[in-house]
Amino acid sequence: MKTIVEVKSLVKNFPIGTGIFTALNGVNIEFSEGEFAGLVGPSGSGKTTLLNIIGSLDIPSEGEVIVLNKSVGKLSPRQAAQLRKEELGFIFQNYNLLPVYTVFENVEFPLLLLKMNTEERKKRVMETLEWVGLTEKVNSRPSQLSGGECQRVAIARAMVKRPLLVLADEPTANLDSANSHNILQTMEKLNTELKTTFIFATHDEKVIGYLRRIIRLKDGKIVEDKAVD
Amino acid sequence: MIKFLFDGLMRDKSRSLLPIIVVALGVMMTVFLQSYMNGVMGDSIEASANFTTGHVKVMTRAYNQNISQMPNDMALLGVDTLLQKLNKQYPDVTWAERIQFAGLLDAPDSKGHTRSQGNVTGMGISLLKSNEEIDRMNLRNNLVSGRFPNKPDEILLSDQLFHKMNLKLGDEVTLISSSMYGDMAMYNFHVSGTLHFGINVLDRGTMIADISDVRSALNMENAAGEILGFFRGKRYDDKMAITYADNFNKQYATSKDKYAPEMLPLSDMNNMGFFVAYDNEVQKIIIMVFIIAMAVVLWNAGLIGGLRRYGEFGLRLAIGESKHEIYRSLVAESLLVGIIGSLIGVLLGLFISYFMEKYGIDTSEMMKDSTFMLPTVLRAHITATTYFIGFIPGIISTVIGAMLAGIGIYKRQTANLFKELES
């Protein structure tokens, strides 16, 4: 399998007052294409920080993170934005849908940034909404949807540009059990069918139950990295 | 992308409706104030032009130097030829010859002895050949009694002087003045009508006669103190007047003759330069005031809108828009708001200005004892500038407001987006 993320001796420090807080301390890890992996650990373990750096939202203090052959620390803000725009998908705990736009338009938005033509955009959006089972809600606004439906729109928005890597931070935190399973099954299906790599940051047992690889973090270090059958 | 942003903007009333209303109101007021100031200032300038200065005025150099003394001994000679030349050279200008003079008016009794006397400042204008000067000087509205002269040797007198001298319409009066050659001039007239100007200096003692009679009275055959030029169908245009005057004066630049004709633009006469400059500057002042006021309001509206859209901007940064792109889209949105608001504001402003131009506000009752030469009906005046002036504050203020409010985008830390978007 092709390696799409390489994390080498990663250290991330944050200044706190006059001192320094080390959020990640010597992390080494690789992710291959098609993985369905999770960074698991309690609050403050460094999982969101690692997700941030992999997502080119932040840069390493030391070490190197290579995402899709690009060293995150060496990217300019514009190049980092370009990487996120073209190759990465994000799923947030709070869905973060744009309230004035319809389901269709929310999903269409990343394609507009890629300047895709209208016809292909429509085709791609409808196809993606079909994957997540929301074709009948294309004209609904986020306020007219349930939490589960909103998160499925967010998944569709992350998937519509066919990213190689999707980063999901606590995607089920605001959902009930039934909706959580539904969402996770949808993501699992997309991972299997499209070979999209999913990396989660979570401490939700429901999510952990779906992961095929679990990386446990504690105090900024990897304490366990195991594959799950 | 533009359509996408436009749809979002229109659907989110809180970020479109308020700014559009603010812009539309500001633009409407800018348009109205511009046309109103233009109307009032322009009318005042026109009133002055029609009465004393013309848009341009031709005199001899010597007459111009002593103009306050109405020195008819320095008047233009060979006026017929000069008028022909002016008409040929400036076909878009209407020329009107005038003679200003001063003298003593004497009213005799039945035995021919002086019954009453009064000082007069007089004006010889074309009254018998056409009504052009009557209309130009708006004399119809000033006629209190009698009629306009319709035969030679008839005059109009200011009503105040008329009563002071105990005159009756049709009475004979004698003008005692000095001729163009400096000797005493006496000439009999009959009073055909009286005028009330509402301007103290004019009401005290004004006499208006046909220019041919004044020529006879003051021995000024084919002479005139002044030839006034009025741009045909147009209001005063300072640039045009200066150009015409410069071109005319070039023809006599090498002449040392102090009686050579000289053309002056209105702005070089009677301290009108300040008025004309003020008329021009006031538009800039209005625009600046509205740009600043609206920019401050829209800046604040943008800041509030920015807070409401904090999540949206965060998401857009996360999914790959650069800060610069988001900032640019904010400015583009504001441009859209500016254009829509300005269009609405211009239409509203033009609508109000149109009625103000057509009907005006009649202040004649309030201004009947005014000593200023101001128009009694305050009217707006719509010009080509009125159609676009509103777009300047409308668009600039919205864009400035958005640019100031959008600076916050550059302060966002992408590293905190996950935290921010999940809080």
XYZ file of N, CA and C in Angstrom, chain B residues 101-221:
363
model
N -26.303 103.184 -15.422
C -26.055 104.616 -15.203
C -26.637 105.029 -13.858
N -26.302 106.211 -13.451
C -26.866 106.761 -12.214
C -27.316 108.179 -12.520
N -28.213 108.712 -11.708
C -28.671 110.070 -11.974
C -29.707 110.513 -10.964
N -30.290 111.619 -11.297
C -31.337 112.181 -10.443
C -32.632 112.160 -11.248
N -33.686 111.712 -10.596
C -34.973 111.677 -11.290
C -35.832 112.818 -10.742
N -36.338 113.575 -11.628
C -37.092 114.768 -11.216
C -38.522 114.648 -11.730
N -39.472 114.870 -10.787
C -40.884 114.832 -11.189
C -41.437 116.267 -11.133
N -41.861 116.810 -12.259
C -42.343 118.186 -12.247
C -43.828 118.280 -11.877
N -44.237 119.456 -11.385
C -45.673 119.653 -11.160
C -46.300 120.214 -12.438
N -47.544 120.676 -12.348
C -48.250 121.106 -13.564
C -47.608 122.349 -14.184
N -46.847 123.093 -13.341
C -46.218 124.304 -13.891
C -44.790 124.016 -14.379
N -44.374 122.808 -14.240
C -43.020 122.454 -14.701
C -41.970 122.606 -13.626
N -42.408 122.964 -12.399
C -41.435 123.064 -11.300
C -41.251 121.707 -10.634
N -40.105 121.554 -9.988
C -39.829 120.263 -9.330
C -40.847 119.986 -8.218
N -41.467 118.838 -8.326
C -42.429 118.413 -7.299
C -41.720 117.467 -6.318
N -40.956 116.549 -6.877
C -40.182 115.617 -6.034
C -38.980 115.122 -6.835
N -37.986 114.666 -6.072
C -36.785 114.153 -6.736
C -36.298 112.877 -6.017
N -35.557 112.086 -6.732
C -34.969 110.902 -6.105
C -33.747 110.434 -6.875
N -32.784 109.868 -6.124
C -31.593 109.303 -6.789
C -31.964 107.970 -7.422
N -31.455 107.758 -8.592
C -31.724 106.460 -9.233
C -30.424 105.850 -9.758
N -30.406 104.517 -9.697
C -29.410 103.791 -10.491
C -30.234 103.119 -11.583
N -29.788 103.281 -12.773
C -30.612 102.815 -13.883
C -29.943 101.783 -14.728
N -30.783 101.129 -15.496
C -30.277 100.113 -16.386
C -30.990 100.216 -17.720
N -30.223 100.270 -18.748
C -30.809 100.254 -20.080
C -30.693 98.861 -20.641
N -31.841 98.243 -20.877
C -31.835 96.874 -21.432
C -32.799 96.833 -22.605
N -32.740 95.756 -23.341
C -33.639 95.651 -24.483
C -35.039 95.273 -23.974
N -35.954 96.254 -24.011
C -37.318 96.005 -23.534
C -38.324 95.982 -24.687
N -38.048 96.745 -25.736
C -39.043 96.925 -26.793
C -38.902 95.908 -27.926
N -37.681 95.489 -28.179
C -37.464 94.562 -29.305
C -37.935 93.150 -28.991
N -37.695 92.702 -27.759
C -38.121 91.343 -27.379
C -38.291 91.285 -25.861
N -38.879 90.147 -25.434
C -39.086 89.965 -23.984
C -37.931 89.199 -23.339
N -36.901 88.958 -24.120
C -35.823 88.099 -23.638
C -35.215 88.595 -22.325
N -34.937 89.867 -22.255
C -34.320 90.425 -21.054
C -35.303 90.464 -19.881
N -36.586 90.700 -20.202
C -37.617 90.704 -19.141
C -37.662 89.322 -18.488
N -37.659 88.306 -19.335
C -37.702 86.934 -18.806
C -36.393 86.593 -18.093
N -35.296 87.002 -18.690
C -33.997 86.670 -18.115
C -33.867 87.255 -16.715
N -34.336 88.489 -16.560
C -34.208 89.146 -15.257
C -35.417 88.883 -14.358
N -36.281 88.011 -14.845
C -37.443 87.584 -14.051
C -38.291 88.782 -13.611
N -38.412 89.784 -14.481
C -39.075 91.031 -14.088
C -40.592 90.876 -13.962
N -41.148 89.874 -14.663
C -42.615 89.708 -14.594
C -43.074 89.502 -13.156
N -42.268 88.710 -12.417
C -42.646 88.439 -11.029
C -42.470 89.673 -10.147
N -41.662 90.619 -10.625
C -41.403 91.807 -9.810
C -42.350 92.965 -10.112
N -43.148 92.809 -11.174
C -44.038 93.921 -11.575
C -45.170 94.069 -10.557
N -45.221 95.242 -9.929
C -46.239 95.478 -8.889
C -47.457 96.188 -9.501
N -47.205 97.179 -10.316
C -48.327 97.898 -10.928
C -47.947 98.320 -12.346
N -48.969 98.624 -13.142
C -48.731 99.082 -14.502
C -48.345 97.954 -15.434
N -47.523 98.293 -16.415
C -47.139 97.318 -17.444
C -45.694 97.594 -17.866
N -45.203 96.673 -18.699
C -43.856 96.876 -19.217
C -43.906 97.916 -20.341
N -42.856 98.681 -20.514
C -42.835 99.659 -21.603
C -43.120 98.990 -22.942
N -44.013 99.600 -23.724
C -44.259 99.054 -25.057
C -44.088 100.117 -26.150
N -43.643 101.287 -25.705
C -43.283 102.311 -26.698
C -42.106 103.128 -26.158
N -41.448 103.843 -27.027
C -40.250 104.569 -26.591
C -40.532 105.519 -25.433
N -39.492 105.775 -24.657
C -39.490 106.735 -23.553
C -40.370 106.323 -22.369
N -40.649 105.056 -22.271
C -41.359 104.578 -21.082
C -40.362 103.851 -20.188
N -40.600 103.951 -18.882
C -39.659 103.301 -17.940
C -40.406 102.537 -16.852
N -39.640 101.671 -16.202
C -40.126 100.992 -14.996
C -39.364 101.591 -13.827
N -40.077 101.810 -12.712
C -39.433 102.373 -11.527
C -39.624 101.435 -10.356
N -38.701 101.433 -9.435
C -38.921 100.618 -8.231
C -40.098 101.222 -7.465
N -40.948 100.337 -6.979
C -42.212 100.760 -6.361
C -41.981 101.704 -5.186
N -40.915 101.435 -4.453
C -40.605 102.249 -3.267
C -40.304 103.701 -3.666
N -39.495 103.856 -4.689
C -39.159 105.197 -5.165
C -40.396 105.875 -5.773
N -41.162 105.082 -6.475
C -42.388 105.564 -7.119
C -43.309 106.224 -6.078
N -43.487 105.532 -4.955
C -44.355 106.080 -3.895
C -43.682 107.243 -3.175
N -42.377 107.129 -2.987
C -41.648 108.198 -2.305
C -41.750 109.509 -3.099
N -41.769 109.390 -4.408
C -41.840 110.586 -5.259
C -43.285 110.984 -5.592
N -44.235 110.291 -4.939
C -45.670 110.582 -5.167
C -46.031 110.577 -6.651
N -45.616 109.543 -7.306
C -45.884 109.474 -8.749
C -47.139 108.659 -9.029
N -47.659 108.866 -10.197
C -48.768 108.045 -10.698
C -48.300 107.423 -12.005
N -48.902 106.289 -12.330
C -48.531 105.644 -13.590
C -48.822 106.620 -14.740
N -47.916 106.728 -15.659
C -48.080 107.630 -16.804
C -47.453 108.993 -16.574
N -47.065 109.282 -15.324
C -46.442 110.576 -15.024
C -45.137 110.741 -15.793
N -44.863 111.978 -16.105
C -43.594 112.274 -16.773
C -42.514 112.530 -15.714
N -41.345 111.988 -15.939
C -40.205 112.248 -15.045
C -39.002 112.592 -15.920
N -38.082 113.365 -15.335
C -36.890 113.757 -16.103
C -35.655 113.146 -15.463
N -34.894 112.478 -16.279
C -33.618 111.938 -15.798
C -32.545 112.990 -16.011
N -31.865 113.322 -14.922
C -30.750 114.262 -15.026
C -29.481 113.461 -14.738
N -28.637 113.363 -15.725
C -27.425 112.539 -15.564
C -26.303 113.165 -16.399
N -25.256 112.409 -16.631
C -24.205 112.951 -17.506
C -24.091 112.060 -18.738
N -23.823 112.664 -19.851
C -23.757 111.902 -21.098
C -22.415 111.189 -21.176
N -22.277 110.413 -22.240
C -21.029 109.677 -22.424
C -19.830 110.625 -22.582
N -20.132 111.857 -22.998
C -19.024 112.792 -23.227
C -18.787 113.711 -22.027
N -19.508 113.453 -20.940
C -19.244 114.207 -19.713
C -20.132 115.411 -19.505
N -20.930 115.810 -20.531
C -21.801 116.956 -20.326
C -23.128 116.517 -19.718
N -23.894 117.476 -19.243
C -25.156 117.154 -18.559
C -26.164 116.595 -19.561
N -26.873 115.576 -19.102
C -27.892 114.977 -19.967
C -29.232 115.058 -19.259
N -30.248 115.515 -19.990
C -31.609 115.555 -19.420
C -32.539 114.906 -20.430
N -33.425 114.058 -19.914
C -34.279 113.320 -20.852
C -35.590 112.969 -20.141
N -36.671 113.142 -20.855
C -37.982 112.878 -20.248
C -38.472 111.464 -20.555
N -39.031 110.887 -19.506
C -39.622 109.542 -19.637
C -41.017 109.562 -19.033
N -41.783 108.477 -19.333
C -43.065 108.294 -18.652
C -43.020 106.969 -17.894
N -43.574 106.969 -16.700
C -43.551 105.751 -15.875
C -44.684 104.837 -16.327
N -44.313 103.638 -16.798
C -45.362 102.707 -17.260
C -45.659 101.620 -16.231
N -44.732 101.387 -15.319
C -44.969 100.326 -14.330
C -43.997 100.421 -13.179
N -44.339 99.707 -12.105
C -43.433 99.708 -10.947
C -43.028 98.285 -10.585
N -41.854 98.186 -9.960
C -41.281 96.874 -9.641
C -40.936 96.781 -8.160
N -41.109 95.566 -7.634
C -40.607 95.301 -6.275
C -39.650 94.121 -6.379
N -38.387 94.360 -5.980
C -37.363 93.309 -6.138
C -37.200 92.468 -4.876
N -37.575 93.052 -3.738
C -37.328 92.341 -2.489
C -35.879 92.457 -2.068
N -35.133 93.271 -2.753
C -33.720 93.494 -2.424
C -33.579 94.993 -2.169
N -33.223 95.293 -0.935
C -33.284 96.673 -0.458
C -32.584 97.665 -1.384
N -31.369 97.295 -1.788
C -30.558 98.208 -2.582
C -31.230 98.509 -3.927
N -31.948 97.547 -4.449
C -32.636 97.756 -5.735
C -33.958 98.501 -5.529
N -34.635 98.198 -4.424
C -35.942 98.822 -4.188
C -35.837 100.307 -3.855
N -34.674 100.711 -3.329
C -34.509 102.116 -2.937
C -34.618 103.056 -4.137
N -34.080 102.646 -5.273
C -34.148 103.570 -6.418
C -33.627 102.973 -7.695
N -34.447 102.159 -8.330
C -34.012 101.566 -9.599
C -34.922 102.030 -10.734
N -34.285 102.279 -11.831
C -35.038 102.691 -13.019
C -34.581 101.787 -14.154
N -35.550 101.233 -14.886
C -35.193 100.383 -16.023
C -35.853 100.951 -17.273
N -35.048 101.160 -18.310
C -35.577 101.733 -19.553
C -35.054 100.939 -20.729
N -35.706 101.116 -21.871
C -35.204 100.438 -23.063
C -33.852 101.045 -23.426
N -32.940 100.202 -23.870
C -31.558 100.652 -24.113
C -31.472 101.747 -25.178
N -32.402 101.715 -26.143
C -32.339 102.750 -27.194
C -32.680 104.119 -26.605
N -33.614 104.138 -25.630
C -33.954 105.410 -24.972
C -32.780 105.909 -24.125
N -32.134 104.953 -23.450
C -30.985 105.339 -22.610
C -29.864 105.879 -23.501
N -29.709 105.249 -24.660
C -28.679 105.738 -25.593
C -28.984 107.185 -25.997
N -30.262 107.419 -26.269
C -30.655 108.779 -26.645
C -30.405 109.730 -25.480
N -30.795 109.290 -24.280
C -30.687 110.154 -23.110
C -29.233 110.496 -22.799
N -28.348 109.513 -22.934
C -26.964 109.722 -22.514
C -26.021 109.940 -23.692
N -26.639 110.138 -24.845
C -25.848 110.425 -26.051
C -24.842 109.302 -26.323
N -25.344 108.071 -26.305
C -24.457 106.904 -26.447
C -24.812 106.107 -27.700
N -24.934 106.776 -28.823
C -25.311 106.063 -30.055
C -24.306 104.952 -30.372
